[in-house]
PDB file of C-alpha atoms in Angstrom:
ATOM      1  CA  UNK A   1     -20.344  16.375 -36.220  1.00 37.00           C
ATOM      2  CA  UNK A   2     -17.104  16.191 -37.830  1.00 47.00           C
ATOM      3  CA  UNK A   3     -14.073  14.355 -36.153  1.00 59.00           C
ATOM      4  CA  UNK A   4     -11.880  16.174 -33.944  1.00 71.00           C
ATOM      5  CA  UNK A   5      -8.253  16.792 -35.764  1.00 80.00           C
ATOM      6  CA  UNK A   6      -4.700  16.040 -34.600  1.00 87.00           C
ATOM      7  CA  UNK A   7      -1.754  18.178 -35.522  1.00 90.00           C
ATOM      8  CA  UNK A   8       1.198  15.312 -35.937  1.00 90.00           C
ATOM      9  CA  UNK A   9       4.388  16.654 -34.439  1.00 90.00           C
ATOM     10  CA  UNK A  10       7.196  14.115 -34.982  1.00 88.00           C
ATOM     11  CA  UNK A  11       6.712  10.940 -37.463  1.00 90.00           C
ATOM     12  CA  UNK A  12       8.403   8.334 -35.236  1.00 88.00           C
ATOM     13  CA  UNK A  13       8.022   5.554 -37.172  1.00 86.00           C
ATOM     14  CA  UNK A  14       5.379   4.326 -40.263  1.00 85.00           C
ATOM     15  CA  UNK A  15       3.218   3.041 -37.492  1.00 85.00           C
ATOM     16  CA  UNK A  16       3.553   5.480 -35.024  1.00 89.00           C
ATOM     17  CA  UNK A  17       3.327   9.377 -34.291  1.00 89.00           C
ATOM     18  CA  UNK A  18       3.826  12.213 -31.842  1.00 89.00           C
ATOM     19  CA  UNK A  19       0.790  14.179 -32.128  1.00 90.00           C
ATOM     20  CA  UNK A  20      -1.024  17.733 -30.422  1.00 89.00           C
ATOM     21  CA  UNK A  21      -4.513  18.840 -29.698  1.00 87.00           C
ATOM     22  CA  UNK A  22      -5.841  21.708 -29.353  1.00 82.00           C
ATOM     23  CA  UNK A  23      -5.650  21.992 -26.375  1.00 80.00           C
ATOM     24  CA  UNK A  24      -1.821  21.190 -26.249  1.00 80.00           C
ATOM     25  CA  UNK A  25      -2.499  17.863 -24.917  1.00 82.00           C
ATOM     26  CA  UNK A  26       0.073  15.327 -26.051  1.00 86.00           C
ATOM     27  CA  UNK A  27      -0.954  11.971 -27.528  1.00 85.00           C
ATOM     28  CA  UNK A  28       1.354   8.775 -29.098  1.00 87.00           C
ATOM     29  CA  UNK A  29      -0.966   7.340 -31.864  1.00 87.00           C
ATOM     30  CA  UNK A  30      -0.364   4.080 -32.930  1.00 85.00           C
ATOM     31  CA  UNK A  31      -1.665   2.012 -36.116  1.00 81.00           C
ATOM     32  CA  UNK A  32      -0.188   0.319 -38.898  1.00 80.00           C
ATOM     33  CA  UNK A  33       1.014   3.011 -41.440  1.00 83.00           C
ATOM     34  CA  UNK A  34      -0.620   6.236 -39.590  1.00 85.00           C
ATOM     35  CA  UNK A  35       2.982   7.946 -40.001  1.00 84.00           C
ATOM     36  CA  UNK A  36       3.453   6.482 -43.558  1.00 84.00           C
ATOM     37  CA  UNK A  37       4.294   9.407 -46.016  1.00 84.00           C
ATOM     38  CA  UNK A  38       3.540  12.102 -43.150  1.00 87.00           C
ATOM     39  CA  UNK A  39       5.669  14.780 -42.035  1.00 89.00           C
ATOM     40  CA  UNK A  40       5.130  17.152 -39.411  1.00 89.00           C
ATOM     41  CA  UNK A  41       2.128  19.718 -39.738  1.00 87.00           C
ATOM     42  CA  UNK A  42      -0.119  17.188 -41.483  1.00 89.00           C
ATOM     43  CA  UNK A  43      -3.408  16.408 -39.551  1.00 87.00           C
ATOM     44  CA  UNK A  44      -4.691  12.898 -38.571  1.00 84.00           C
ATOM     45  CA  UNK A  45      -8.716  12.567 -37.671  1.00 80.00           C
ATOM     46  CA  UNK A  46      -8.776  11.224 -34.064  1.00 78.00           C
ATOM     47  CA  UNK A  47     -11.586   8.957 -34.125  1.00 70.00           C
ATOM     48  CA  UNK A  48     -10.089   6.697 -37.172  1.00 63.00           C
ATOM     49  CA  UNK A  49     -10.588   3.161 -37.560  1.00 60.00           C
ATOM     50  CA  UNK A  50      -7.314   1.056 -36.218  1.00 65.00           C
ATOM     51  CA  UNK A  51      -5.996   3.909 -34.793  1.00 72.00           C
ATOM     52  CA  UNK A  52      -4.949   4.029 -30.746  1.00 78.00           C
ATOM     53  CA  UNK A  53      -4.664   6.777 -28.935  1.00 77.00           C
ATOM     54  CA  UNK A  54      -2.424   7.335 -25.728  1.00 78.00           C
ATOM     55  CA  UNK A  55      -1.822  10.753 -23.457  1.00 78.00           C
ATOM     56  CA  UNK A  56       1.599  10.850 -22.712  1.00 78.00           C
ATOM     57  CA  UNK A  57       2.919  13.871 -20.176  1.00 75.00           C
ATOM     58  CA  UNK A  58       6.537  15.996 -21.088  1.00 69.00           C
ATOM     59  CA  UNK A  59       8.676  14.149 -18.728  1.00 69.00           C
ATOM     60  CA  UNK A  60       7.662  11.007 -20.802  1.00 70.00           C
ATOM     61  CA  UNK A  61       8.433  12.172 -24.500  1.00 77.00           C
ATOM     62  CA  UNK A  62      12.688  11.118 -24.726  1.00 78.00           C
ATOM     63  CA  UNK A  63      11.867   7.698 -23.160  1.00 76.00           C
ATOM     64  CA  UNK A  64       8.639   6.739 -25.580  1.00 81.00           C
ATOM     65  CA  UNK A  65      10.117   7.903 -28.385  1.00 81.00           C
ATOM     66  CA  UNK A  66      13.467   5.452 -27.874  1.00 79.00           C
ATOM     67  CA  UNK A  67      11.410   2.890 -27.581  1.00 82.00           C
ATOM     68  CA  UNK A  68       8.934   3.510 -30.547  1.00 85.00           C
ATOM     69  CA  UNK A  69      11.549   4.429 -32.641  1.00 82.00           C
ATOM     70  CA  UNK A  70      12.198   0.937 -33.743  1.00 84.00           C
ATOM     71  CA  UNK A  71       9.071  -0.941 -32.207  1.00 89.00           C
ATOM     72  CA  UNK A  72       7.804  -3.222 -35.013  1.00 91.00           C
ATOM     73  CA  UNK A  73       4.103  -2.758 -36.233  1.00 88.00           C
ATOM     74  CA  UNK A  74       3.071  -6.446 -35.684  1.00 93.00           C
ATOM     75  CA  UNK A  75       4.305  -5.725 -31.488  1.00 94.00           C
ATOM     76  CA  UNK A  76       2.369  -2.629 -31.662  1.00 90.00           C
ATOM     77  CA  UNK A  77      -0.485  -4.405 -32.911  1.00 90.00           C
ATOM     78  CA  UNK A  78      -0.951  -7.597 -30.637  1.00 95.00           C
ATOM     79  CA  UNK A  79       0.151  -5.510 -27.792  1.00 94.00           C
ATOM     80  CA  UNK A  80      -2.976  -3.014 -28.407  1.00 90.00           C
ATOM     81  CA  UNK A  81      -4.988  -6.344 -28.719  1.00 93.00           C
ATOM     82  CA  UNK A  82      -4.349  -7.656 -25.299  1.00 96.00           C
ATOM     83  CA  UNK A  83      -4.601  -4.142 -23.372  1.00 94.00           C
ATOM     84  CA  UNK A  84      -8.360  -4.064 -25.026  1.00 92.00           C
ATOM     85  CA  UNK A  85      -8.328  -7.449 -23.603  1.00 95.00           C
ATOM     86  CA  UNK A  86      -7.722  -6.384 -20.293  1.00 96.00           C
ATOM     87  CA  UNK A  87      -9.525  -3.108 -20.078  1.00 94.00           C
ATOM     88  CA  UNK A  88     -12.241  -5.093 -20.454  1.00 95.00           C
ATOM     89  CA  UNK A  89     -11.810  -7.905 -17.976  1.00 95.00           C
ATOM     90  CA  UNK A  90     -10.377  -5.631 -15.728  1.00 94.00           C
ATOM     91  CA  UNK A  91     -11.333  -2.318 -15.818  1.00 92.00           C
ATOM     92  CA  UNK A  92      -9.332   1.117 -16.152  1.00 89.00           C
ATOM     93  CA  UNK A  93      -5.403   0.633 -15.912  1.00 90.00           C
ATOM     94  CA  UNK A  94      -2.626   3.066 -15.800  1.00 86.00           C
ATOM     95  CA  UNK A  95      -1.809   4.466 -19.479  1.00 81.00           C
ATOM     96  CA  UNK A  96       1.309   3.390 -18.563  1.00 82.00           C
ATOM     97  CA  UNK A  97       0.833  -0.318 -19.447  1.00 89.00           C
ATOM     98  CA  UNK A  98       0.589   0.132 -23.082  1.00 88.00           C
ATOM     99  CA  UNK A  99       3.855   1.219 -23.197  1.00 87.00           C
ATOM    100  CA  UNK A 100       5.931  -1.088 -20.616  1.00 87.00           C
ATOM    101  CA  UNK A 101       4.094  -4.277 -22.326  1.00 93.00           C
ATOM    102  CA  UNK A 102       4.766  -3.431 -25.590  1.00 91.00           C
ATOM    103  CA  UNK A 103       8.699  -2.979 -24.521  1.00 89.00           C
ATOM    104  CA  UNK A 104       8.128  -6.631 -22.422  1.00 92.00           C
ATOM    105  CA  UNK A 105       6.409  -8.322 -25.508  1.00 95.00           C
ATOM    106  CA  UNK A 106       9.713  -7.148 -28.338  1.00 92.00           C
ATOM    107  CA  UNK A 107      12.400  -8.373 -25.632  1.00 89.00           C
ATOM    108  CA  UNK A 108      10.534 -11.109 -24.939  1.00 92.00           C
ATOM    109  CA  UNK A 109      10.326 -12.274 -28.301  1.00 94.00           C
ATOM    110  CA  UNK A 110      14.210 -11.630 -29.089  1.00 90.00           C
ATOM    111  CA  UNK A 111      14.874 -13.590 -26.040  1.00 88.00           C
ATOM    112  CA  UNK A 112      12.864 -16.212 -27.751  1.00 90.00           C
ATOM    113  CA  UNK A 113      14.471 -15.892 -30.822  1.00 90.00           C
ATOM    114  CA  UNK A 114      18.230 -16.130 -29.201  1.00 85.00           C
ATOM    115  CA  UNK A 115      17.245 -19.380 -27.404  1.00 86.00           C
ATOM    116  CA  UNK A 116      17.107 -17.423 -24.183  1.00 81.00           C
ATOM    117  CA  UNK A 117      14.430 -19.074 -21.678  1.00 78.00           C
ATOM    118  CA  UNK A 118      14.089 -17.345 -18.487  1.00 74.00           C
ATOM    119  CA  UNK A 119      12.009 -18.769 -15.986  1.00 75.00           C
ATOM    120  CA  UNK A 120       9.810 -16.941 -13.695  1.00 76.00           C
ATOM    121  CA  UNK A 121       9.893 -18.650 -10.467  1.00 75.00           C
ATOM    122  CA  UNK A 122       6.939 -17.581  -8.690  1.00 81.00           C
ATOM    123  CA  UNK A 123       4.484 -18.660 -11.953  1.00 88.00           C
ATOM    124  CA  UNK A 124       2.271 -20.975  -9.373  1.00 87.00           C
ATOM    125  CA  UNK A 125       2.115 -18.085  -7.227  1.00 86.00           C
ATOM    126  CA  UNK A 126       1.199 -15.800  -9.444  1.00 89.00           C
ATOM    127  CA  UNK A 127      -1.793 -18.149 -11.188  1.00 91.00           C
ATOM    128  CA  UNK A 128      -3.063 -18.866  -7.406  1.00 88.00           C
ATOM    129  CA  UNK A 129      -3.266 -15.026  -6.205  1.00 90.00           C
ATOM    130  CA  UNK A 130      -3.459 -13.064  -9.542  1.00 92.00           C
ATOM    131  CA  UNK A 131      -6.397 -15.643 -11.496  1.00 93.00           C
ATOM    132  CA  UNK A 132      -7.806 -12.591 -13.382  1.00 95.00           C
ATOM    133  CA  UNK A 133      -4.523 -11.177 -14.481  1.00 95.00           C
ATOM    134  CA  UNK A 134      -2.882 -14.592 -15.344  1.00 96.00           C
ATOM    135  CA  UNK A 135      -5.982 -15.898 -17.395  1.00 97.00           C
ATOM    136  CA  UNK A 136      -5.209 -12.856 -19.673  1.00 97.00           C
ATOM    137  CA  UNK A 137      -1.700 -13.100 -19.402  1.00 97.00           C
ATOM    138  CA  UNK A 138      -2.868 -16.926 -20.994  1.00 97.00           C
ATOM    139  CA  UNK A 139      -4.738 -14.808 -23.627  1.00 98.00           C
ATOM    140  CA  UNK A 140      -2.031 -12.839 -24.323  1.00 98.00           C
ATOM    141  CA  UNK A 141       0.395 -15.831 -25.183  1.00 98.00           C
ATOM    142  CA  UNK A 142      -2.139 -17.373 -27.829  1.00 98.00           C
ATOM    143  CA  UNK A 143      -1.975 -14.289 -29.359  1.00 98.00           C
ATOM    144  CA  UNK A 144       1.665 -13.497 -29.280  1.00 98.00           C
ATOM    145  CA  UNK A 145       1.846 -17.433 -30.571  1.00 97.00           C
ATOM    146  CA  UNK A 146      -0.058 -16.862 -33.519  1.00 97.00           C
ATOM    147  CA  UNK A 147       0.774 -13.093 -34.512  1.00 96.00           C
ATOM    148  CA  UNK A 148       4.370 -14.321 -34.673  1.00 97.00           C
ATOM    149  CA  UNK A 149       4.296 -17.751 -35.212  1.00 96.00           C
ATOM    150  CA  UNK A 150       6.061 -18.838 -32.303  1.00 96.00           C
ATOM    151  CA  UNK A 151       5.719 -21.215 -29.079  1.00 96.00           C
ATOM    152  CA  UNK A 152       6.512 -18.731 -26.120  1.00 96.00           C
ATOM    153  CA  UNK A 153       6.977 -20.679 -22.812  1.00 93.00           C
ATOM    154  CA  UNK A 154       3.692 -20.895 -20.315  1.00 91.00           C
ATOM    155  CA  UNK A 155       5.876 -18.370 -17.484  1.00 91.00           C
ATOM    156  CA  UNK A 156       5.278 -15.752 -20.144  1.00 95.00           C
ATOM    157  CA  UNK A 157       1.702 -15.639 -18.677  1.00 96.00           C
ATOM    158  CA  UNK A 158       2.780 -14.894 -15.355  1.00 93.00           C
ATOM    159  CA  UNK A 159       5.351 -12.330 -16.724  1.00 91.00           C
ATOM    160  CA  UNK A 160       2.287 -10.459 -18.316  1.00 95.00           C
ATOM    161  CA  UNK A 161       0.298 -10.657 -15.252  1.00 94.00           C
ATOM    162  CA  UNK A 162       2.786  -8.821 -13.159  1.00 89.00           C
ATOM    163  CA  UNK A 163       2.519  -5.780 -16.115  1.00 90.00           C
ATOM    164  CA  UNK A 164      -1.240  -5.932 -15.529  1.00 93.00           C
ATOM    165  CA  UNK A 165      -1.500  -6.420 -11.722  1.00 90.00           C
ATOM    166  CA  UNK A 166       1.083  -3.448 -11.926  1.00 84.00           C
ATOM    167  CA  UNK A 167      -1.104  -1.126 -13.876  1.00 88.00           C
ATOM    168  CA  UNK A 168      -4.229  -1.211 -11.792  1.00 82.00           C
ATOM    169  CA  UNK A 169      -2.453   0.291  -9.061  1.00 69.00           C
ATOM    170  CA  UNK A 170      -1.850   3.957  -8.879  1.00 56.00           C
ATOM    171  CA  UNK A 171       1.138   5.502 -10.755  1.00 50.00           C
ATOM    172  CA  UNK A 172       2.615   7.528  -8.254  1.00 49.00           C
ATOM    173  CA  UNK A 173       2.469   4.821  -5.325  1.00 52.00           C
ATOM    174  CA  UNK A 174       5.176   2.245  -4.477  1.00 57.00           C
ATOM    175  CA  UNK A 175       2.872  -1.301  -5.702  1.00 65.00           C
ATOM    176  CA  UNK A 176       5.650  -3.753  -7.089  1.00 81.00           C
ATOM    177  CA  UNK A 177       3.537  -6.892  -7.898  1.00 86.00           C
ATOM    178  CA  UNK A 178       6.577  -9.245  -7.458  1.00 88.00           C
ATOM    179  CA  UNK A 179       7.254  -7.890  -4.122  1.00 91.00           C
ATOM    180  CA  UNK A 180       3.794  -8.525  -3.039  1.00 91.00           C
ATOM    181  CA  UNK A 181       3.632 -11.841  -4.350  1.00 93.00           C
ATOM    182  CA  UNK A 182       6.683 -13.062  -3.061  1.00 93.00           C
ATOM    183  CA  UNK A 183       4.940 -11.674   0.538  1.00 95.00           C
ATOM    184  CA  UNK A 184       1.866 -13.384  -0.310  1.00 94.00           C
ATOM    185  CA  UNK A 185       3.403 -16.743  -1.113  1.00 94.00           C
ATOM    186  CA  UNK A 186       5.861 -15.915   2.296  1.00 95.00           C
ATOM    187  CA  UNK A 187       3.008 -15.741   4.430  1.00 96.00           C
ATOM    188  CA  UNK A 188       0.882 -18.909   2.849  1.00 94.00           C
ATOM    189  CA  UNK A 189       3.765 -21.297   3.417  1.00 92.00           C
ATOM    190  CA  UNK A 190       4.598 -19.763   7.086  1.00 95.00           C
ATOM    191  CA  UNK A 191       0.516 -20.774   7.642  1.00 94.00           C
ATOM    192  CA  UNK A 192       0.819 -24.028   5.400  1.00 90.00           C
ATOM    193  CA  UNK A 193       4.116 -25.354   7.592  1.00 91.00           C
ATOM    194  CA  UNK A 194       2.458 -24.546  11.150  1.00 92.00           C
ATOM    195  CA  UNK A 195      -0.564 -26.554   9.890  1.00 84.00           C
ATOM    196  CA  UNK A 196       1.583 -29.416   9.351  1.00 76.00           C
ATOM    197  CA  UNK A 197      -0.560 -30.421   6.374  1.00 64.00           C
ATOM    198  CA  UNK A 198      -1.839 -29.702   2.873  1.00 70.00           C
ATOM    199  CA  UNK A 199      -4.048 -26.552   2.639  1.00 70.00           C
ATOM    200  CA  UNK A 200      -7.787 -26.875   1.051  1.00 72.00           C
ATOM    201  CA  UNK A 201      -7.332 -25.111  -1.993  1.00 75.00           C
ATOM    202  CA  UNK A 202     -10.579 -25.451  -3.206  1.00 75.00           C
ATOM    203  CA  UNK A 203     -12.255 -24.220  -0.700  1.00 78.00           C
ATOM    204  CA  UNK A 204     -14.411 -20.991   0.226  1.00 76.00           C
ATOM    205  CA  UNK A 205     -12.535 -20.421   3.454  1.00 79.00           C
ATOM    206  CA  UNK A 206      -8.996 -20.911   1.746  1.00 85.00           C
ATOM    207  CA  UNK A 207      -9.999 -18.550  -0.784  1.00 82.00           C
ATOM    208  CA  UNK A 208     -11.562 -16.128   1.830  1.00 82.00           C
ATOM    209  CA  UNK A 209      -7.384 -16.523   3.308  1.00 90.00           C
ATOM    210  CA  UNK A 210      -6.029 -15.901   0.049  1.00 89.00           C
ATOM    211  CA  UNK A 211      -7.972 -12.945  -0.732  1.00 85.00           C
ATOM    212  CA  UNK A 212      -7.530 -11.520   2.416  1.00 90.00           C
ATOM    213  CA  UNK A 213      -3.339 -12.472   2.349  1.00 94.00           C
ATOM    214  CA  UNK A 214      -3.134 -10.622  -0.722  1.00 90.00           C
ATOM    215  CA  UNK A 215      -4.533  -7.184   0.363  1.00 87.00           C
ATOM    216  CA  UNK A 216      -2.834  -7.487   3.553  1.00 93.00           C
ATOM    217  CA  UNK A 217       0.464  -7.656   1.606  1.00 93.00           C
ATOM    218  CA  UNK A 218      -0.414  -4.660  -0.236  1.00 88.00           C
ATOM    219  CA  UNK A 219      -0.870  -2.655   2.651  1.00 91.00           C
ATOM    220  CA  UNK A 220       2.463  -3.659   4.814  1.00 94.00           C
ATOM    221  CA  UNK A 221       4.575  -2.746   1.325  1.00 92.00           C
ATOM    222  CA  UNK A 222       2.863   0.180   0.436  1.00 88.00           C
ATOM    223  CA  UNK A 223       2.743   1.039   4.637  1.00 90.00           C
ATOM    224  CA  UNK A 224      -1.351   1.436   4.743  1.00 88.00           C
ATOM    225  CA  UNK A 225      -1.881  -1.085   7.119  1.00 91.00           C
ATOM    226  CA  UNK A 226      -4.988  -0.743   8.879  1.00 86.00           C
ATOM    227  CA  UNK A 227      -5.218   0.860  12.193  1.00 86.00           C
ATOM    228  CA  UNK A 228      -7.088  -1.229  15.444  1.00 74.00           C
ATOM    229  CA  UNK A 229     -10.184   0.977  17.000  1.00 75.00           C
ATOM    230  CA  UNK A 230     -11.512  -1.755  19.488  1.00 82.00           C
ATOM    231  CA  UNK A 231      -8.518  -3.404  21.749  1.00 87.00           C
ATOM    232  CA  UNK A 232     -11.090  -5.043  23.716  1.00 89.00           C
ATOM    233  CA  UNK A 233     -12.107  -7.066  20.268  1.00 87.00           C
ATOM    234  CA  UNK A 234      -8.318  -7.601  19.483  1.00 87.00           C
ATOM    235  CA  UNK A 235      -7.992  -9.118  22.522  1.00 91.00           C
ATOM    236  CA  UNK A 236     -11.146 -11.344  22.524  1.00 91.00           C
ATOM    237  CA  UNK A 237     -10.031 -12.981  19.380  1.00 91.00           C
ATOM    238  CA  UNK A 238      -6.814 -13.916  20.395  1.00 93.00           C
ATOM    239  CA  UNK A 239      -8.071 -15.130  23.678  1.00 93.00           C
ATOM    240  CA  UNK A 240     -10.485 -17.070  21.656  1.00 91.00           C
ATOM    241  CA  UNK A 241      -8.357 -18.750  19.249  1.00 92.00           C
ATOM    242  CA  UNK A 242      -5.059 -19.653  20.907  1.00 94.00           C
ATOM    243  CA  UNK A 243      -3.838 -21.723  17.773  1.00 93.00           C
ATOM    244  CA  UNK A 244      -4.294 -19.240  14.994  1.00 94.00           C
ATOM    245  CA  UNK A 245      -3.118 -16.428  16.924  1.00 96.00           C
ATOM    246  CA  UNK A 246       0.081 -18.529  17.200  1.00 96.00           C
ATOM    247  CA  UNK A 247       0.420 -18.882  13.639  1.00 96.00           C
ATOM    248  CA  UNK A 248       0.205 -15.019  13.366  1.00 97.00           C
ATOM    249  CA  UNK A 249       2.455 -14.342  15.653  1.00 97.00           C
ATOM    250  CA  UNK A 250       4.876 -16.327  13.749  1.00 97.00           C
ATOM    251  CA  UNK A 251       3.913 -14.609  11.175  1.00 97.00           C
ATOM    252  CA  UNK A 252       4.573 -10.888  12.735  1.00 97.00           C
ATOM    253  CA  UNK A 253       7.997 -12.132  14.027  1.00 97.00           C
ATOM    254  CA  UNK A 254       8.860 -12.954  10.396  1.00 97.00           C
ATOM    255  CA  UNK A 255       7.387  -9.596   9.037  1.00 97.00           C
ATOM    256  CA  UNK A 256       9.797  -7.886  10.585  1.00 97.00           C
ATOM    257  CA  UNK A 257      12.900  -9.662  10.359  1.00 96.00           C
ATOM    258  CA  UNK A 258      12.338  -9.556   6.355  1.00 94.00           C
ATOM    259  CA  UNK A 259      10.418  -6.859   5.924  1.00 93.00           C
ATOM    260  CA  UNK A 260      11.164  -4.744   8.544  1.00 95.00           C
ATOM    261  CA  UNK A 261       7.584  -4.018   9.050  1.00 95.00           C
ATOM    262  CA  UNK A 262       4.932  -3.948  12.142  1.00 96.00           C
ATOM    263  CA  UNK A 263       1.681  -5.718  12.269  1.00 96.00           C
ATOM    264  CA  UNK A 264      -1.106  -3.649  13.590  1.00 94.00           C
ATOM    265  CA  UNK A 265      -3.413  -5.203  16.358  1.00 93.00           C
ATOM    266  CA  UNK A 266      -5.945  -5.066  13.473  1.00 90.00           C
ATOM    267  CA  UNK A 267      -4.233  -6.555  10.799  1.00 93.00           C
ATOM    268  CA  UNK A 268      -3.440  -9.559  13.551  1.00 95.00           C
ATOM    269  CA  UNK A 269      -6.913  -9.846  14.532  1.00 92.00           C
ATOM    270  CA  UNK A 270      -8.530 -10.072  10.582  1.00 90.00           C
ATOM    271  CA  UNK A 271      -5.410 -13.183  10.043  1.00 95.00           C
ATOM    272  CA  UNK A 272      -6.097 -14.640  12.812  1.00 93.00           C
ATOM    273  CA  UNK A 273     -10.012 -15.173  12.278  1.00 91.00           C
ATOM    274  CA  UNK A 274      -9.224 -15.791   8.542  1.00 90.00           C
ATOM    275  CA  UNK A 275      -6.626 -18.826  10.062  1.00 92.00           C
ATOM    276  CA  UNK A 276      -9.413 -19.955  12.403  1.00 88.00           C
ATOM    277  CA  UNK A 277     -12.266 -20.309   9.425  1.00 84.00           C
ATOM    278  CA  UNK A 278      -9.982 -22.653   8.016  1.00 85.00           C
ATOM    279  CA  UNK A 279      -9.069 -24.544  11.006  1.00 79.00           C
ATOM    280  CA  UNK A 280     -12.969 -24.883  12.053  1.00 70.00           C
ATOM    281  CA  UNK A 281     -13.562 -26.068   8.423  1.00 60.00           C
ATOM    282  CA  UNK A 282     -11.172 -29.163   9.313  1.00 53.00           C
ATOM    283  CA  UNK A 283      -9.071 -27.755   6.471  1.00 45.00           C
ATOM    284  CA  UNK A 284      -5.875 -26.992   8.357  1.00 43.00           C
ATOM    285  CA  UNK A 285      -6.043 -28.990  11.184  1.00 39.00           C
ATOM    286  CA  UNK A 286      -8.116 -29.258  14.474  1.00 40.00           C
ATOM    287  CA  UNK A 287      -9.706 -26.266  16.114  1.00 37.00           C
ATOM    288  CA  UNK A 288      -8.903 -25.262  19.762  1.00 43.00           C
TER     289      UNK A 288
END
């Protein structure tokens, strides 16, 4: 079976080009020298060796083809090399990411270049709630290190993480992983300060909290909280547990003087047993 041919429509640069299907279908192909020698008309076998291949819709063309205009081929390369990287540790991701990293990875390595050092300030955070996405980010680095020769600083991790964390959330909805970790890390300390003493990190239950903290901060910025069915259970619990439901309502009140948002009965009653595993542990403090 022979390999399925591309019609190449604009040469953007020697390592990248603008080609068609047959079915009309768009594609950016990237690989080092594809669009060497090649003008438009000339075919390009889609299954090649080296060669990646990346839908892109209309709407998209004028903004990909600034930035590939002058992408280098080494970027292109290491920046394919990490989104294999997390594919595979992480599953399918938004197209998307190829494109925003590879920008992220060029500027971050003329900041480095220019002596410019900008710290990310919620790196911590981010290797806490985001473990998968920063141990890649981590990968990334050692690669971007040795492709270029160069000693990025460790936030870069956390900077790559938000790109991933980013692109396994649907395109069209409003996920901004910075926002949500700067909620996550909002709603830890609020817990951490009423406790009056050092969380147990290494702990199931804590892990259970942080797990649970970081879903729940999805859903109150992207306004899918979830909706109580049984207010005689919602009312149990925080009968029950006097202490942690406290702590949430603290918690609420704060929600919506920053965030302008309302916590559901339901959402209360899942933090407030998730609280109360860790005070029964003896991690937080005493239970009631």
């Amino acid at each position: 079976m022979s390999a399925v041919a591309l019609t190449i429509k604009k040469v953007l640069n020697s390592s990248v080009v603008l080609a068609r299907e047959n079915d009309g279908q768009e594609l950016i192909v990237l690989g080092k020298g594809i669009g060497y020698g090649k003008k438009s008309g000339a075919t390009i076998e889609k299954d090649a060796v080296n060669r990646w291949f990346v839908p892109v819709h209309s709407d998209q063309l004028d903004q990909l083809t600034a930035l590939l205009k002058d992408m280098p081929p080494d970027v292109i390369e290491v920046t394919k090399q990490i989104v294999a990287l997390a594919h595979q540790q992480l599953g399918p991701l938004n197209d998307a990411l190829s494109f925003t990293l590879m920008d992220h990875i060029n500027f971050a390595l003329e900041r480095y270049r220019s002596g410019i050092h900008l710290q990310n300030k919620l790196y911590w955070e981010v290797q806490s709630y985001y473990p998968k996405e920063f141990a890649i980010g981590q990968q990334a680095v050692t690669l971007i290190d040795q492709q270029f020769e160069v000693e990025m600083p460790k936030e870069e991790a956390a900077n790559i993480a938000f790109h991933l964390v980013n692109a396994a959330k649907n395109e069209e909805s409003d996920f901004d992983s910075m926002k949500v970790t700067t909620l996550i890390d909002d709603v830890i300390s609020l817990i951490r300060y009423q406790s009056m003493q050092k969380l147990p990190v290494n702990s199931i239950s804590y892990q259970r909290l942080i797990t649970h903290v970081k879903f729940f901060a999805e859903r109150v910025l992207t306004n899918q909280q979830l909706v109580s069915t049984d207010p005689v259970m919602d009312a149990h619990v925080r009968n029950k547990y006097p202490r942690a439901a406290r702590m949430v309502t603290q918690i609420e009140r704060f929600l919506e003087r920053k965030y302008h948002a309302v916590m559901t009965d339901e959402e209360f009653t899942f933090l407030v047993i998730h609280i109360q595993r860790n005070l029964s542990d003896g991690g937080i403090g005493k239970s009631e």
